[in-house]
XYZ file of C-alpha atoms in Angstrom:
519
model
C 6.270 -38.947 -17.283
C 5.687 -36.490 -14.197
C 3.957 -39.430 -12.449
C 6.849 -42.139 -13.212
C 9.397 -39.598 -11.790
C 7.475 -39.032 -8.374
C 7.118 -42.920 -8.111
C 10.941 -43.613 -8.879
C 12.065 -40.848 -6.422
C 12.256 -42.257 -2.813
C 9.607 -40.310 -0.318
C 11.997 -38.502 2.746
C 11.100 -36.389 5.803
C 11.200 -32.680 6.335
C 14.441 -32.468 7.261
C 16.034 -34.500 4.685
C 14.777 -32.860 2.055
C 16.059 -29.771 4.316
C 19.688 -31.251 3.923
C 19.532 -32.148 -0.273
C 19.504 -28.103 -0.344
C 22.347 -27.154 2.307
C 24.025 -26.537 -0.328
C 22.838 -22.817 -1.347
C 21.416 -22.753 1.829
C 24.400 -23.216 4.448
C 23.131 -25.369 6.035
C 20.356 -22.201 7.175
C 16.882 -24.261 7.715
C 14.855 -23.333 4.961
C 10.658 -23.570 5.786
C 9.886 -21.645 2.210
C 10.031 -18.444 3.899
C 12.128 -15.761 5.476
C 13.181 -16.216 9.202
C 15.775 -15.164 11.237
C 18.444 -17.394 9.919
C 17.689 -17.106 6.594
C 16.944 -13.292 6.747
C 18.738 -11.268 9.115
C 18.005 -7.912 7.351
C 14.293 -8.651 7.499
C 13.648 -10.562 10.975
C 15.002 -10.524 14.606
C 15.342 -13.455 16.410
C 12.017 -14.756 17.819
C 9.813 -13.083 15.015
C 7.509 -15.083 12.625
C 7.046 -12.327 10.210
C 8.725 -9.051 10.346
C 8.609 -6.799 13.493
C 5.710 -9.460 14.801
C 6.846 -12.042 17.404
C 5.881 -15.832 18.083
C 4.286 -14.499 21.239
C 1.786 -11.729 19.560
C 0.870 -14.696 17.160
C 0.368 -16.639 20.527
C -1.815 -13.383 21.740
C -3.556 -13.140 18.638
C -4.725 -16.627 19.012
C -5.826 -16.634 22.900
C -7.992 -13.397 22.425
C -9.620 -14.694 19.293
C -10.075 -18.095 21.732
C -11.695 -15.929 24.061
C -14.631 -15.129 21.424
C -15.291 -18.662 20.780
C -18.225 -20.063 22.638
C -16.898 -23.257 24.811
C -17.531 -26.067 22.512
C -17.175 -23.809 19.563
C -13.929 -24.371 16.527
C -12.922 -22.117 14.019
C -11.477 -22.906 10.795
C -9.000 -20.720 8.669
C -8.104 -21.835 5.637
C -4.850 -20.495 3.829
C -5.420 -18.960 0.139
C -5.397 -21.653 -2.301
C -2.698 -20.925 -5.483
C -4.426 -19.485 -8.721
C -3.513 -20.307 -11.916
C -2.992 -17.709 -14.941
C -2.518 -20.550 -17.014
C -2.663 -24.161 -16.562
C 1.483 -24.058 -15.770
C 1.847 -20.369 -14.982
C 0.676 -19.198 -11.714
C -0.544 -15.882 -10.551
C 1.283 -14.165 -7.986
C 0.718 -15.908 -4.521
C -1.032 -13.734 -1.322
C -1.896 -15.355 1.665
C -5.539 -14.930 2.740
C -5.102 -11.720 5.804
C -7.181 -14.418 8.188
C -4.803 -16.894 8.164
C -1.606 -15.225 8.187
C -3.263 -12.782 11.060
C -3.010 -16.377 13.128
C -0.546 -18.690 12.086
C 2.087 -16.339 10.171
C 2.537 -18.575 7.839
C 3.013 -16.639 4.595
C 2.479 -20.356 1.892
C -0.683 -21.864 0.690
C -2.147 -25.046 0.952
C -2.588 -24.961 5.018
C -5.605 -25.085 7.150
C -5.691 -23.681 10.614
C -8.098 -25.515 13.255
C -8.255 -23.664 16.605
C -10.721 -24.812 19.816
C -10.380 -24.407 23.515
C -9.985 -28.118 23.558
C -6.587 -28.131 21.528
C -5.607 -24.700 20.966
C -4.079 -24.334 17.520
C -3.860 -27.340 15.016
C -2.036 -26.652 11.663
C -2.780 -28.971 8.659
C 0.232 -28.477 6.475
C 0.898 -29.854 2.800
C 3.441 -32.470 2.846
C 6.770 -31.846 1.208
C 7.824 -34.385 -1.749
C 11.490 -33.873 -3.204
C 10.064 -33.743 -6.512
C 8.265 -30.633 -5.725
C 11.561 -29.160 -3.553
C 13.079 -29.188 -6.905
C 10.885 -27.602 -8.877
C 9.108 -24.770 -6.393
C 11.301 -24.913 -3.827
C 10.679 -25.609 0.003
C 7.592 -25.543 2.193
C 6.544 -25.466 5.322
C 5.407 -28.736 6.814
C 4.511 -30.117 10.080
C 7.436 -29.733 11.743
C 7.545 -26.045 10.812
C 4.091 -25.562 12.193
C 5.504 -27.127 16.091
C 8.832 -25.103 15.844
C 8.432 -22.379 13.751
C 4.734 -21.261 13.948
C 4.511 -22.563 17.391
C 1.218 -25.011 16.914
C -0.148 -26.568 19.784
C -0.917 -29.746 17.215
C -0.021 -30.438 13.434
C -1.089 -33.254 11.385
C 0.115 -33.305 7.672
C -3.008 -32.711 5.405
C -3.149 -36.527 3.898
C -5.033 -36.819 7.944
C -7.366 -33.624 7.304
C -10.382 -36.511 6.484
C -9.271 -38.627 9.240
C -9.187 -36.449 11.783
C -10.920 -32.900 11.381
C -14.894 -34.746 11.100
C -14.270 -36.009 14.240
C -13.279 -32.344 15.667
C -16.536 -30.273 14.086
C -18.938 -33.627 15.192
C -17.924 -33.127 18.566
C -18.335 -28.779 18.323
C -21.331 -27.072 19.134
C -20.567 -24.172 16.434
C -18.414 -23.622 13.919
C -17.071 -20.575 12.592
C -15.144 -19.680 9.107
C -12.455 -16.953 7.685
C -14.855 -13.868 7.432
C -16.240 -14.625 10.924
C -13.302 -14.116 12.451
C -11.282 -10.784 11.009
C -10.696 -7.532 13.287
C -9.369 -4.058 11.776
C -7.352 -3.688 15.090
C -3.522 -4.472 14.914
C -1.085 -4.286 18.037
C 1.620 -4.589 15.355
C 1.947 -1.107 13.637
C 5.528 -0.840 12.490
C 4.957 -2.603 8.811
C 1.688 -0.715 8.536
C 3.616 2.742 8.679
C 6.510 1.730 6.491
C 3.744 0.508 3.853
C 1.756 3.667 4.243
C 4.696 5.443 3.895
C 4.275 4.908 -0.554
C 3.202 9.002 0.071
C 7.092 9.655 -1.026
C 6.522 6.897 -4.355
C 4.108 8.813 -5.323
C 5.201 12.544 -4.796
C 7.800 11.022 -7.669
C 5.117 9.887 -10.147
C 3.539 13.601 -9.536
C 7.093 14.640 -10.641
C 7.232 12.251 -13.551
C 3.562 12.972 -14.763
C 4.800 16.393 -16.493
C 6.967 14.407 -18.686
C 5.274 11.233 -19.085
C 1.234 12.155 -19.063
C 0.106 8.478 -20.022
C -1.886 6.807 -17.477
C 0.238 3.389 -18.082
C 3.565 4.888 -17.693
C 2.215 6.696 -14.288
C 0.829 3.432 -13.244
C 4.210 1.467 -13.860
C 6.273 4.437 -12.563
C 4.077 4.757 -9.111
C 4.621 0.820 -8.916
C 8.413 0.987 -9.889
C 9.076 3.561 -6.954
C 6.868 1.567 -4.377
C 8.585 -1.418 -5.138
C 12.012 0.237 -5.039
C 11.193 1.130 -1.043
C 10.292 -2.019 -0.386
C 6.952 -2.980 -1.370
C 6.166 -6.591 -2.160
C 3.355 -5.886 -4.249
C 1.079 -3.455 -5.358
C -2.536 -3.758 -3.016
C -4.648 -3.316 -5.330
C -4.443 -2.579 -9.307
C -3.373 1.465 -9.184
C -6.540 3.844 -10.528
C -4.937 6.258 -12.552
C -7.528 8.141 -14.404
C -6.893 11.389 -16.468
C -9.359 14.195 -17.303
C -13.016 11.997 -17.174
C -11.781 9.216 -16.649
C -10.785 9.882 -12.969
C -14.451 10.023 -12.432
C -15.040 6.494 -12.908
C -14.509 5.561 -8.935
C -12.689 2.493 -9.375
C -11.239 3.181 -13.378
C -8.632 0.504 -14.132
C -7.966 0.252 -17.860
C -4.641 3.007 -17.319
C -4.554 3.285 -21.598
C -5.321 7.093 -22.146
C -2.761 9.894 -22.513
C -3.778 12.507 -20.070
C -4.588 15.831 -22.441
C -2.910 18.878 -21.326
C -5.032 20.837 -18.804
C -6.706 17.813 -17.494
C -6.240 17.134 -13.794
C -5.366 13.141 -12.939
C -6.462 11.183 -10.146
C -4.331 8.244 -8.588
C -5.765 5.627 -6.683
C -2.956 3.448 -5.245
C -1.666 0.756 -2.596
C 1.361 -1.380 -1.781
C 1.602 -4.065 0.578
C 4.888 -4.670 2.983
C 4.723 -7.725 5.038
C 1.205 -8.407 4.775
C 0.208 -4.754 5.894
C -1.204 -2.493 3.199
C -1.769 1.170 2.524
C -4.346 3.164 0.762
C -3.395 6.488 -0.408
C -5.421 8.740 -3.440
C -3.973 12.087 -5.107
C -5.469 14.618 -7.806
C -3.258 16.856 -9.580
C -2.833 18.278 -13.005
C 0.500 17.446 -14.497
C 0.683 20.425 -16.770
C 0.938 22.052 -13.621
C -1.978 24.547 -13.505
C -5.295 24.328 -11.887
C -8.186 26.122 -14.427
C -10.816 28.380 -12.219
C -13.532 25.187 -11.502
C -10.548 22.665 -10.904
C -9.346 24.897 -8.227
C -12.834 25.663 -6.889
C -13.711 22.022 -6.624
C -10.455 20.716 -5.596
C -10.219 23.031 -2.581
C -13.626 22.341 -1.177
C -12.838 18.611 -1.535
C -9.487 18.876 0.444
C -11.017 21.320 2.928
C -13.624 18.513 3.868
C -10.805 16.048 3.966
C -8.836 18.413 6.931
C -12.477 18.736 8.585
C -13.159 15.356 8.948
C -9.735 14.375 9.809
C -10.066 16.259 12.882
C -12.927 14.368 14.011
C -11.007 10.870 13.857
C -10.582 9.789 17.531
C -11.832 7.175 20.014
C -15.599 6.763 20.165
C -16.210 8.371 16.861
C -17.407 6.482 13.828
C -16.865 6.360 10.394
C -20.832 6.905 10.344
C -20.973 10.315 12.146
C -17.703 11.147 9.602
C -19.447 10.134 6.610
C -22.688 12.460 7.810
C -20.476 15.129 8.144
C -18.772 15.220 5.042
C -22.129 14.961 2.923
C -23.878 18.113 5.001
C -20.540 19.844 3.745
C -20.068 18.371 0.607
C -23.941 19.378 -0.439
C -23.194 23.046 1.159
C -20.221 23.325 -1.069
C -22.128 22.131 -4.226
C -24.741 23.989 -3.642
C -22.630 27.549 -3.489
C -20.481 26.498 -6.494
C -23.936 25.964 -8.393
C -23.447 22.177 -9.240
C -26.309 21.539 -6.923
C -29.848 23.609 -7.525
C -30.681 22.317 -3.765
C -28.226 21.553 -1.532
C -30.797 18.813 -0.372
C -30.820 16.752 -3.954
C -30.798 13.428 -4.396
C -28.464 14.175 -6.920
C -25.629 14.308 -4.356
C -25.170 10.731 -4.566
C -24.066 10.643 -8.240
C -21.709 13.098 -7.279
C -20.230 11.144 -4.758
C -22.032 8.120 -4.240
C -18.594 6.131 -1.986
C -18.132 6.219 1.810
C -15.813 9.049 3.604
C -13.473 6.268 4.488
C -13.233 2.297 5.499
C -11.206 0.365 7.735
C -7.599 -0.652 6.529
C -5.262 -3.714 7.500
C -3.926 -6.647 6.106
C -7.153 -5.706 2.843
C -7.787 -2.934 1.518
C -11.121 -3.011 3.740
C -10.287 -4.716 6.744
C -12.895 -6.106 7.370
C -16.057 -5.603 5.503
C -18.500 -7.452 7.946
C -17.218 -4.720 10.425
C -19.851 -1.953 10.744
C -19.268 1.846 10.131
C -21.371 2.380 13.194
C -18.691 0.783 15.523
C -16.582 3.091 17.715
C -13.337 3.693 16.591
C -10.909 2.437 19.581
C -6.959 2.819 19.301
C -4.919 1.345 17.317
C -7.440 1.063 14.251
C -6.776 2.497 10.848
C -9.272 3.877 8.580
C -9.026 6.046 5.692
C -10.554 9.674 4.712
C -11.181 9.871 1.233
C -14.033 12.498 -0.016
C -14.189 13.682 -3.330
C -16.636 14.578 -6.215
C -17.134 12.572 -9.909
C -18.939 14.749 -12.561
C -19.644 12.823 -15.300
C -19.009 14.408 -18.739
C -22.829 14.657 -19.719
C -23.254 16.843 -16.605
C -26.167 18.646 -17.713
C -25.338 21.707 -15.007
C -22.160 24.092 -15.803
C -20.708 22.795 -18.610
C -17.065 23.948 -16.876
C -17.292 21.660 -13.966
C -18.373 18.517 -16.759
C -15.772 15.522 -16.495
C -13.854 16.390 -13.445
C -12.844 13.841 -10.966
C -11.564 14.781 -7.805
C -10.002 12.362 -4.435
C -8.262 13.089 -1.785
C -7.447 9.744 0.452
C -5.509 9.816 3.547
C -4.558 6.859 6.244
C -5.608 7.692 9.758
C -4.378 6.323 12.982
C -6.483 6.137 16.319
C -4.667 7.170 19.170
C -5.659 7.043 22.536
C -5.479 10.962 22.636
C -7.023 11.349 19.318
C -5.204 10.388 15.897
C -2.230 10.581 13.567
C -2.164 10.924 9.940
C 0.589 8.794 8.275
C -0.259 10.248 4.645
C 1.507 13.714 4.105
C 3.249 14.047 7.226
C 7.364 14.421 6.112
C 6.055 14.699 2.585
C 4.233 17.789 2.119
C 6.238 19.587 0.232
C 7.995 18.664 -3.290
C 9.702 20.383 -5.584
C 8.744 19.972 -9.024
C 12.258 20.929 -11.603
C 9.799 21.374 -14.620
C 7.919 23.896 -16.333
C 4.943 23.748 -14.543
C 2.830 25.473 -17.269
C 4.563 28.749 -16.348
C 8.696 29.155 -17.582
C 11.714 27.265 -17.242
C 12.803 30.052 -14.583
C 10.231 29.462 -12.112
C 10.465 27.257 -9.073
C 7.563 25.367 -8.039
C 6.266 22.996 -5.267
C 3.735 21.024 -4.645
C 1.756 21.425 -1.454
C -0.861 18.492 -0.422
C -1.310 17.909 -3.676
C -1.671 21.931 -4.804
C 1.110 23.332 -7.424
C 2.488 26.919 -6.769
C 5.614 29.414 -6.747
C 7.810 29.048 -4.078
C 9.275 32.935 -2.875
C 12.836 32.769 -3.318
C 13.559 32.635 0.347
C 11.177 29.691 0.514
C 12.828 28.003 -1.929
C 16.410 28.306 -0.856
C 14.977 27.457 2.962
C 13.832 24.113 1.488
C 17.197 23.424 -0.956
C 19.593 24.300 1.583
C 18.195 24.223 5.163
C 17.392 20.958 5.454
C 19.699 17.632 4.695
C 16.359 15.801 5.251
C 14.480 18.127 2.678
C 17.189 17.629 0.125
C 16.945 13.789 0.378
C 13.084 13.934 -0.534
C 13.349 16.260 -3.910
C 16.354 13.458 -5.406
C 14.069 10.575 -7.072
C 16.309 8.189 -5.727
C 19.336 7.747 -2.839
C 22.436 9.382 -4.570
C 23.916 6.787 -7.428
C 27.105 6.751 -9.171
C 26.576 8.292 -12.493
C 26.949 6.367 -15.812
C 29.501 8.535 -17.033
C 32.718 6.691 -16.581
C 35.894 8.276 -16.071
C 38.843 7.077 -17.835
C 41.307 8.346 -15.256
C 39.089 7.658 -11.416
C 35.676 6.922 -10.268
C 32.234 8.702 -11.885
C 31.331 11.327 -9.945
C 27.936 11.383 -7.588
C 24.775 12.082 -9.431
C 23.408 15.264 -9.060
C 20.186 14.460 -10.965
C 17.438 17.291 -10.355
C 19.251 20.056 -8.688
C 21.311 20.578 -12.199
C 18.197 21.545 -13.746
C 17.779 24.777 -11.709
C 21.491 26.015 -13.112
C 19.353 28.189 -15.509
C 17.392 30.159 -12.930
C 17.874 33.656 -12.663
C 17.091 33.680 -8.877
C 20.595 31.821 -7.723
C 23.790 32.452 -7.329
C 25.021 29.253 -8.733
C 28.490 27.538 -8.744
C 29.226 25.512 -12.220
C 32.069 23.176 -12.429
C 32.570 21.706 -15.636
C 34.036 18.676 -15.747
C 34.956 15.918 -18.596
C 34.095 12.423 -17.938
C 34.931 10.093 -20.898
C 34.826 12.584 -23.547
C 31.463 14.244 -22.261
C 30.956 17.821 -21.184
C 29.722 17.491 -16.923
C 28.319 20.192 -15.269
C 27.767 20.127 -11.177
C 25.717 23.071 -9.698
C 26.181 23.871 -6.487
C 24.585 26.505 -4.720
C-alpha cells in the first residue's frame, strides 16, 4: 500500500513541497531545522546553528582544507537514523564530524570536501510522501543557500559521481581522521556546561527522593528545563557501592541512609556537551572515612586544576594526580606502599579527557599533546573501593568523583563547573534538626553561622535566584476573588527556625490556610 501511494503521488521540487506546508509555516522556509526565520529566539541572522555563523563554518572548512595533502578528499558522512523498532526510531544525533563542517543538524547527508571543489554536499531528496509523514528536510538547494556548499548533487548521483572524485585523489581520509577538540565557538559550550545549577537541585532533591532512578530523571528533568536537548550520555548515578562501578548505569537501587552517591552526568545544547561528576551523601552527613577520602580526592582535583594552561598536558596532569593520589592512600592506610600496583584498581581512569561536540572529543587525539587555548578538557580524579576490599573494612564500597570542565586560556584557564554555583542551600534536615541551616559547599554539607546564612538569603538578588528550584511560578492555589499569589516554595520552610526574625502573613486562597515568610 505504502508503495502504491508514493507512485500515485506526483514527484515536486524543494520548493514546492516548501509551499504545500505554508500553511503552519507562514510562508517561513522550512529546511527541517531551525534558522533565523523560523527561530528568532534561537538564531541571528547569518547563523547556521546557534551563536555559529555561515562564515566560521566557511573557516572551519578552509583550515581543515589546509591539512589535506593536494590531491587528497575527505569524506564525512552524516549519522545514519537508528531504529528502536522496525517503525519507532531512536532519538536522532548528528555525528560531531559532520555537523563540525556542514551544520547541518539531519541525517542521510554525505559531505565531500577537496581543494579541487571545496565543499560538495550529497543530500537525500525530499518526496511529499515523506514531508507528510516526518516532516521537511534539507535538500540540495538548502546545502547552496543555507549551508553555503560550494557543490550539491542530490544522493540518487552519489554512484555517478563520487568514484570518479576518490579515482582521481591521491588519499583519502574518513570521519575519525578528521576531528579537533579545539572550538572558536564557545558560547553553547558554556551554557551546556552550565547543568552545575541542574544538578545542585537533584543534590537538593536526593534527601527526599534517595532512589537512583528518581535522581537520574530529576537531574535530566532540570537539565532539560534550562535548555538541554538531550542528555550526553546515560547519567551514572550510583549509591553506596555502586558508585564504584566507573561507568554504573542500571540507576535501580535505593540509596541506604549513610551511603554517599556519585553522579556522573551530561547534557548537550546545540551540539556542544558538558561533563560534570558530584559525590555527596543525601542524608546529609559525611562518616569519618567518607570525609577522609572525599577531601583528599577534591584536594587533588584543586591541585591539578591549577596546572591546566597552555603547553601543559593531560599526561603531566594525570602523573601528578597518581604521585598524590598514592601519597594520600598510602597515609590513610588503604595502600601498604604508596608504590603498589594496587593503585590502579583504585583508580584505574585518566585525570581528565578532551570535551566537545563527544563526550571525548576526540579519542585519536593524544594526552601527550599540548594543551593550546580554546580547548576543553575535564579534571575528574577519584577513588573506587570495591566492597571485598580486603584492607580497612571502613573504607570497603566507597566511590568517590569529582569532575570539573576546564577552559584553556591564553593566560592560563577557567573553570566553568562551580563558578556562580558554589554554594546551595539545602531546606532539609540534613541528618542534624529541622532548625539547622545548611549549605552545600563544592559538593561538602555543613552549618552555615547565622550571619552567613542571612548574607546569602538576603544580600544577594542573584543568590536568592539560585536556592528557588525553579524561576518564581504562580502558585496552584487559586483565588476566588484575584490572582494566586507568587510561589514562595523553599524559603517557607525556614519559618520554623529559631535563628530569624520572621514575618508570617496568613492568607486564604480558595478555602486553604497560606502562609508567606518574609524575612
Amino acid at each position: 500500500m505504502q508503495n502504491l501511494v508514493q507512485k500515485l503521488l506526483p514527484r515536486t521540487t524543494f520548493k514546492q513541497a516548501v509551499a504545500f506546508r505554508a500553511y503552519c509555516t507562514n510562508k517561513i522556509l522550512d529546511i527541517g531545522q531551525p534558522t533565523a526565520s523560523s527561530h528568532p529566539q534561537l538564531l541571528n541572522e547569518g547563523e547556521i546553528t546557534p551563536g555559529i555563523t555561515a562564515e566560521e563554518y566557511i573557516t572551519r572548512r578552509k583550515r581543515l582544507l589546509e591539512l589535506l595533502p593536494q590531491n587528497g578528499l575527505a569524506i564525512i558522512a552524516a549519522a545514519p537514523v537508528k531504529m528502536m523498532t522496525d517503525v519507532v526510531p531512536y532519538t536522532f544525533r548528528q555525528d560531531a564530524d559532520y555537523l563540525y563542517i556542514t551544520g547541518c543538524l539531519q541525517p542521510g547527508g554525505l559531505a565531500v570536501m577537496s581543494h579541487e571543489f571545496g565543499l560538495c554536499m550529497f543530500m537525500p531528496e525530499t518526496k511529499p510522501y515523506d514531508v507528510l509523514w516526518q516532516g521537511q528536510t534539507a535538500g540540495v538547494d538548502a546545502a547552496l543557500e543555507f549551508f553555503k556548499a560550494d557543490q550539491a548533487y542530490p544522493m540518487k548521483k552519489l554512484r555517478e559521481i563520487l568514484p570518479d572524485i576518490i579515482r582521481r585523489s591521491s588519499k583519502l581520509f574518513h570521519n575519525s581522521n578528521t576531528a579537533t577538540p579545539t572550538y572558536l565557538d564557545l558560547e553553547a559550550f558554556r551554557k551546556a556546561a552550565e547543568n552545575n545549577c541542574a544538578l545542585l537541585q537533584t543534590m537538593i532533591h536526593s534527601k527526599t527522593y534517595p532512589h537512583e532512578s528518581m535522581l537520574s530523571a530529576k537531574v535530566e528533568y532540570e537539565c532539560r528545563m534550562r535548555g538541554a536537548q538531550r542528555m550526553a550520555f546515560n547519567p551514572v548515578v550510583g549509591g553506596g557501592c555502586n558508585g564504584s562501578v566507573i561507568h554504573y548505569s542500571r540507576n535501580d537501587q535505593k540509596v541506604r541512609d549513610g551511603d554517599f552517591v556519585l553522579m556522573d552526568v551530561g547534557c548537550e545544547l546545540h551540539g556542544y556537551v558538558s561533563d560534570l561528576t558530584r559525590t555527596w551523601p543525601p542524608c546529609g552527613k559525611f562518616s569519618a572515612a567518607q570525609e577522609e577520602l572525599y577531601e583528599l580526592i577534591l584536594q587533588t582535583n584543586k591541585e591539578c586544576i591549577k596546572l591546566c594552561k597552555p603547553g601543559a598536558t593531560i599526561l603531566e596532569i594525570h602523573n601528578y594526580s597518581v604521585e598524590t593520589l598514592r601519597k594520600g592512600f598510602k597515609e590513610l592506610g588503604i595502600l601498604q606502599n604508596w608504590k603498589s600496583d594496587f593503585y590502579h584498581h583504585l583508580n584505574p581512569t585518566s585525570i581528565g579527557h578532551y570535551l566537545g561536540m563527544d563526550v571525548h572529543d576526540c579519542a585519536r587525539v593524544g594526552y601527550d599533546r599540548p594543551l593550546k587555548p580554546g580547548v576543553v578538557i575535564t579534571i575528574e580524579p577519584g577513588v573506587y573501593v570495591p566492597s571485598s576490599f580486603e584492607g580497612s573494612e571502613r573504607f570497603a564500597g566507597i566511590g568517590i568523583r569529582i569532575e570539573d570542565e576546564v577552559l584553556i586560556t591564553e593566560s592560563g584557564h577557567e573553570g566553568w563547573m562551580g563558578r556562580d554555583y558554589s554554594l546551595v542551600l539545602v531546606m532539609c534536615k540534613c541528618g542534624v534538626c529541622s532548625d539547622d541551616v545548611t549549605c552545600v559547599e563544592k559538593n561538602r554539607v555543613k552549618k552555615l553561622t547565622r550571619v552567613e546564612a542571612k548574607e546569602l538569603l538576603v544580600g544577594s538578588q542573584s543568590a536568592k535566584s539560585k536556592f528557588t528550584t525553579h524561576p518564581p511560578e504562580k502558585s496552584r492555589f487559586k483565588s476566588p476573588t484575584g490572582p494566586s499569589r507568587t510561589s514562595r516554595v523553599g524559603f517557607s520552610r525556614l519559618k520554623n527556625s529559631r535563628m530569624w526574625k520572621r514575618r508570617i502573613r496568613t492568607q486564604h486562597r480558595g478555602g486553604i490556610q497560606v502562609k508567606q515568610v518574609s524575612f
